[in-house]
Tab-separated table of C-alpha atoms in Angstrom:
chain	number	residue	atom	x	y	z
A	21	MET	CA	57.182	122.724	89.196
A	22	LYS	CA	59.516	123.964	91.985
A	23	LEU	CA	60.565	121.452	94.511
A	24	SER	CA	60.993	122.120	98.205
A	25	PHE	CA	64.357	121.725	99.966
A	26	ASP	CA	62.746	118.543	101.599
A	27	ASP	CA	61.968	117.012	98.161
A	28	LEU	CA	65.628	117.664	97.019
A	29	THR	CA	67.075	115.924	99.978
A	30	ALA	CA	64.384	113.099	100.703
A	31	ASP	CA	66.048	110.600	98.224
A	32	ILE	CA	69.621	111.292	98.220
A	33	LEU	CA	71.319	109.498	95.256
A	34	LYS	CA	73.974	107.064	96.583
A	35	PRO	CA	76.097	104.198	95.421
A	36	GLU	CA	75.122	100.479	95.978
A	37	LYS	CA	76.101	99.747	99.571
A	38	TYR	CA	77.608	96.301	100.735
A	39	GLU	CA	74.982	93.996	102.130
A	40	GLY	CA	76.842	90.810	102.527
A	41	ALA	CA	77.608	89.549	99.209
A	42	PRO	CA	80.091	88.726	97.934
A	43	SER	CA	81.336	87.152	101.213
A	44	VAL	CA	84.928	87.624	100.315
A	45	LEU	CA	86.569	90.640	98.564
A	46	TYR	CA	90.084	90.724	97.405
A	47	HIS	CA	92.871	93.347	98.000
A	48	TYR	CA	95.918	93.162	95.675
A	49	CYS	CA	99.061	94.587	97.078
A	50	SER	CA	102.828	94.462	96.965
A	51	ASN	CA	104.987	92.100	99.012
A	52	GLU	CA	105.792	94.942	101.511
A	53	SER	CA	102.205	96.102	101.993
A	54	PHE	CA	101.140	92.398	102.612
A	55	PHE	CA	103.852	92.403	105.257
A	56	ARG	CA	102.650	95.568	106.795
A	57	ILE	CA	98.967	94.590	106.960
A	58	ILE	CA	99.655	91.429	108.698
A	59	GLU	CA	102.404	92.415	110.961
A	60	SER	CA	100.440	95.527	112.135
A	61	ARG	CA	97.072	93.667	112.143
A	62	SER	CA	95.622	96.635	110.366
A	63	ILE	CA	94.538	98.079	107.015
A	64	ARG	CA	95.195	101.528	105.838
A	65	LEU	CA	92.440	103.663	104.127
A	66	SER	CA	94.640	106.307	102.184
A	67	ALA	CA	93.641	109.480	100.230
A	68	LEU	CA	92.178	108.444	96.853
A	69	ASN	CA	93.108	111.660	95.237
A	70	CYS	CA	96.714	111.040	95.916
A	71	SER	CA	96.671	107.690	94.293
A	72	ASN	CA	98.659	106.759	91.089
A	73	ASP	CA	95.284	107.150	89.068
A	74	SER	CA	95.087	110.684	88.226
A	75	SER	CA	91.600	110.551	86.838
A	76	GLU	CA	90.087	109.519	90.464
A	77	GLY	CA	87.025	111.688	91.027
A	78	GLN	CA	87.506	113.359	87.658
A	79	TRP	CA	85.278	110.953	85.767
A	80	TYR	CA	82.130	111.882	87.861
A	81	TRP	CA	82.906	115.726	87.567
A	82	ASP	CA	83.310	115.382	83.756
A	83	LEU	CA	79.978	113.641	83.469
A	84	LEU	CA	78.191	116.346	85.665
A	85	ALA	CA	80.010	119.174	83.631
A	86	GLN	CA	78.856	117.694	80.340
A	87	GLU	CA	75.262	117.312	81.712
A	88	PHE	CA	75.119	120.973	82.643
A	89	GLN	CA	76.566	121.999	79.443
A	90	SER	CA	73.904	120.056	77.560
A	91	ARG	CA	71.195	122.118	79.357
A	92	GLY	CA	73.072	125.443	78.333
A	93	LEU	CA	74.580	125.989	81.584
A	94	ASP	CA	78.252	126.407	82.603
A	95	ILE	CA	79.008	124.439	85.882
A	96	HIS	CA	81.627	126.698	86.959
A	97	THR	CA	79.366	129.781	86.701
A	98	LYS	CA	76.176	128.078	88.108
A	99	LEU	CA	78.118	126.165	90.956
A	100	PRO	CA	80.927	128.509	91.949
A	101	GLY	CA	83.303	126.875	94.226
A	102	LEU	CA	82.068	123.144	93.799
A	103	TYR	CA	85.003	121.771	92.197
A	104	GLU	CA	87.228	123.385	94.840
A	105	ARG	CA	85.080	121.971	97.639
A	106	LEU	CA	85.030	118.451	96.139
A	107	PHE	CA	88.727	118.276	95.268
A	108	GLY	CA	90.352	120.755	97.862
A	109	ARG	CA	88.460	119.779	100.977
A	110	GLY	CA	89.597	117.159	103.703
A	111	PRO	CA	90.475	114.014	101.953
A	112	THR	CA	88.435	111.026	101.034
A	113	LEU	CA	90.259	107.918	102.204
A	114	GLY	CA	89.782	104.589	100.699
A	115	PHE	CA	90.684	100.729	100.981
A	116	CYS	CA	89.994	99.344	97.528
A	117	LEU	CA	88.879	95.751	96.987
A	118	SER	CA	87.811	93.566	94.062
A	119	GLU	CA	85.266	90.810	93.675
A	120	ALA	CA	87.805	88.985	91.346
A	121	ALA	CA	90.291	86.564	92.783
A	122	ASP	CA	93.511	85.898	90.902
A	123	ARG	CA	92.845	88.118	88.108
A	124	LEU	CA	96.030	88.926	85.852
A	125	SER	CA	95.110	92.504	85.350
A	126	GLN	CA	95.047	93.037	88.841
A	127	TRP	CA	98.395	91.460	89.561
A	128	ARG	CA	100.022	93.655	86.991
A	129	GLY	CA	98.293	96.924	88.079
A	130	TYR	CA	98.190	96.583	92.026
A	131	ALA	CA	100.437	93.768	93.135
A	132	ASP	CA	103.844	94.924	91.877
A	133	ASP	CA	103.733	92.823	88.636
A	134	GLY	CA	102.727	89.796	90.206
A	135	ARG	CA	105.417	89.917	92.983
A	136	GLY	CA	102.778	90.621	95.717
A	137	PHE	CA	99.754	89.159	97.405
A	138	CYS	CA	95.970	88.887	96.938
A	139	ILE	CA	94.288	89.090	100.411
A	140	GLY	CA	90.797	87.688	100.507
A	141	PHE	CA	88.939	89.694	103.282
A	142	SER	CA	85.662	88.895	104.915
A	143	GLY	CA	83.149	91.569	103.694
A	144	ALA	CA	81.270	91.119	106.917
A	145	ALA	CA	84.323	91.679	109.079
A	146	LEU	CA	85.201	94.965	107.059
A	147	GLN	CA	81.664	96.037	107.427
A	148	SER	CA	82.253	95.952	111.178
A	149	PHE	CA	84.392	99.044	110.888
A	150	ARG	CA	81.358	101.028	110.352
A	151	ARG	CA	82.781	103.095	107.218
A	152	ARG	CA	80.891	103.563	104.101
A	153	PHE	CA	81.381	100.453	102.063
A	154	VAL	CA	80.198	100.943	98.427
A	155	LYS	CA	80.382	99.287	95.035
A	156	VAL	CA	82.044	101.162	92.113
A	157	GLU	CA	79.559	101.941	89.299
A	158	TYR	CA	81.041	101.359	85.735
A	159	SER	CA	77.777	101.224	83.842
A	160	ARG	CA	77.484	104.286	81.640
A	161	GLU	CA	73.860	103.922	81.358
A	162	LYS	CA	73.453	104.036	85.185
A	163	GLN	CA	75.961	106.750	85.412
A	164	ASP	CA	74.043	109.033	83.037
A	165	ALA	CA	71.006	108.294	84.776
A	166	MET	CA	72.242	109.443	88.134
A	167	ILE	CA	73.745	112.462	86.700
A	168	LYS	CA	70.600	113.416	85.012
A	169	GLU	CA	68.666	112.945	88.229
A	170	ILE	CA	71.068	115.165	90.038
A	171	ALA	CA	71.087	117.922	87.364
A	172	SER	CA	67.254	117.805	87.345
A	173	ARG	CA	66.966	118.023	91.293
A	174	GLN	CA	69.122	121.058	91.101
A	175	ILE	CA	67.939	122.905	88.058
A	176	ASP	CA	64.347	122.065	87.921
A	177	GLY	CA	63.982	122.478	91.694
A	178	GLY	CA	64.434	126.153	91.058
A	179	ARG	CA	67.144	126.521	93.604
A	180	GLU	CA	70.268	128.505	93.423
A	181	LEU	CA	71.875	125.228	92.388
A	182	THR	CA	73.730	124.489	95.545
A	183	ASP	CA	71.204	122.738	97.822
A	184	GLY	CA	72.018	119.051	97.933
A	185	ILE	CA	74.816	118.983	95.145
A	186	ASP	CA	77.720	118.766	97.672
A	187	GLU	CA	75.915	115.733	99.392
A	188	TYR	CA	75.193	113.978	96.131
A	189	SER	CA	78.776	114.727	94.658
A	190	GLY	CA	80.412	113.586	97.989
A	191	ASN	CA	78.392	110.304	97.705
A	192	LEU	CA	79.385	109.567	94.112
A	193	LEU	CA	82.629	111.255	93.287
A	194	TYR	CA	84.805	108.183	94.264
A	195	ALA	CA	82.135	105.666	93.279
A	196	MET	CA	82.055	106.200	89.652
A	197	LYS	CA	84.782	105.176	87.165
A	198	ASN	CA	85.289	104.804	83.309
A	199	PRO	CA	83.605	101.713	82.072
A	200	GLY	CA	86.905	100.642	80.687
A	201	PHE	CA	87.838	99.523	84.161
A	202	GLU	CA	84.648	97.348	84.695
A	203	GLU	CA	87.051	94.233	84.813
A	204	GLU	CA	88.305	95.471	88.328
A	205	GLN	CA	84.877	94.787	89.719
A	206	GLU	CA	85.814	97.217	92.698
A	207	TRP	CA	84.473	97.936	96.211
A	208	ARG	CA	85.667	100.440	98.348
A	209	LEU	CA	85.644	101.105	102.192
A	210	LEU	CA	85.578	104.864	102.425
A	211	SER	CA	86.135	107.478	105.215
A	212	SER	CA	86.308	111.365	105.113
A	213	LYS	CA	88.014	113.371	107.993
A	214	PRO	CA	89.822	116.758	108.232
A	215	ALA	CA	93.275	116.551	106.899
A	216	GLU	CA	94.750	117.756	110.243
A	217	ASP	CA	93.277	114.609	111.842
A	218	CYS	CA	94.774	112.323	109.372
A	219	ASP	CA	98.089	110.309	109.542
A	220	TYR	CA	100.717	110.620	106.833
A	221	PHE	CA	103.173	108.580	104.859
A	222	SER	CA	105.702	109.766	101.888
A	223	ARG	CA	105.394	108.192	98.689
A	224	GLY	CA	107.602	109.498	95.853
A	225	ASN	CA	107.112	113.223	95.665
A	226	ILE	CA	103.840	113.403	97.698
A	227	LEU	CA	102.581	113.280	101.304
A	228	VAL	CA	99.569	110.807	101.665
A	229	PRO	CA	96.796	111.292	104.306
A	230	TYR	CA	95.578	107.966	105.790
A	231	GLU	CA	93.606	106.329	108.497
A	232	THR	CA	94.447	103.151	110.232
A	233	LEU	CA	91.814	100.576	111.000
A	234	LYS	CA	92.982	97.868	113.436
A	235	MET	CA	91.787	94.150	113.203
A	236	THR	CA	91.197	93.012	116.672
A	237	GLY	CA	90.137	89.926	118.396
A	238	GLU	CA	91.686	86.568	119.560
A	239	ASP	CA	91.525	85.023	116.133
A	240	LEU	CA	92.109	87.367	113.252
A	241	GLY	CA	91.228	84.798	110.775
A	242	VAL	CA	87.642	86.125	110.695
A	243	PHE	CA	89.044	89.098	108.817
A	244	VAL	CA	91.307	87.280	106.504
A	245	LYS	CA	89.769	84.287	104.723
A	246	LYS	CA	92.181	83.554	101.987
A	247	VAL	CA	95.683	84.494	100.727
A	248	ILE	CA	96.754	84.013	97.121
A	249	ILE	CA	100.602	84.236	96.494
A	250	GLY	CA	101.430	86.217	93.435
A	251	PRO	CA	102.647	84.414	90.253
A	252	ASN	CA	106.184	86.226	90.550
A	253	ASN	CA	106.226	86.000	94.431
A	254	LYS	CA	108.807	83.292	95.463
A	255	THR	CA	107.622	82.737	99.150
A	256	PRO	CA	106.641	79.177	99.826
A	257	ALA	CA	103.043	78.716	101.031
A	258	ALA	CA	104.390	77.080	104.351
A	259	PHE	CA	106.224	80.362	105.189
A	260	VAL	CA	103.091	82.556	104.483
A	261	GLN	CA	101.014	80.143	106.650
A	262	ALA	CA	103.525	80.575	109.574
A	263	PHE	CA	103.619	84.141	109.080
A	264	LEU	CA	99.913	84.492	109.406
A	265	HIS	CA	99.842	82.135	112.486
A	266	LYS	CA	102.534	84.094	114.134
A	267	TYR	CA	100.205	87.376	114.160
A	268	ASP	CA	97.220	85.532	115.001
A	269	PHE	CA	95.652	84.854	111.787
A	270	THR	CA	95.241	81.195	112.332
A	271	ARG	CA	96.311	78.394	109.952
A	272	SER	CA	92.818	76.684	110.319
A	273	GLN	CA	90.697	79.672	109.102
A	274	VAL	CA	93.071	81.123	106.436
A	275	SER	CA	93.406	79.377	103.035
A	276	VAL	CA	96.900	80.054	101.337
A	277	GLU	CA	97.536	78.957	97.756
A	278	PRO	CA	99.813	80.169	94.914
A	279	SER	CA	98.312	81.794	91.919
A	280	LYS	CA	97.150	79.864	89.064
A	281	SER	CA	97.792	82.625	86.791
A	282	THR	CA	100.688	82.202	84.112
A	283	TYR	CA	102.673	85.471	84.054
A	284	ILE	CA	105.999	86.337	83.046
A	285	ASN	CA	107.361	89.465	84.810
A	286	ARG	CA	107.611	92.501	82.516
């Protein structure tokens, strides 16, 4: 049975959206990044394909290619130009968070070996930025079901294998990761915009596109609910509290505490 274009687009496959829980999500960062976030009263969504993780987006693509191959189809032949459109178009910008507070693997991977901070953001406040706010899917069973559904809609629909695939892929490209990273329990605030409309910063051997989202209001404690000082960060809690207060993240609303993780710097 051939499907109409309306059938193909009526139920677009999308990752789980943020709907208010968990109420606090945690961003692990270096000492320098923490300073910049608080001093500038802003967060930065940066290009995910310029991150330190070279597999960003590739996991989804590999699963899709494998599914087409299992059906006797070569994805590059049947979907010419799709890879280039997904990975070469305007950047997908992201701000990454975790459900997990004070987790050792996160300190190691994202907070300068524990020398940084873990910022507990209000999910509802981040939602007010009106960007895509999605949960990363790690379950291989769920990933396979979504990939099979995408392939079926395209192939069984009898189309030229282009209708809808860009939209499906755009939704899921940066919302699927290897199950080996499940411990991260990641959520992402996402935005897409033309490269010429982005701001840029330099990191190592690459220029990274980004977008700045300003935290506004008389009391910015509605955005930041908790700060955990890294296990290898030597800043006294009183100094962190004073720093937050100086930039309108009031003492009364922001909890500051040292990490309970035991971690010797590598």
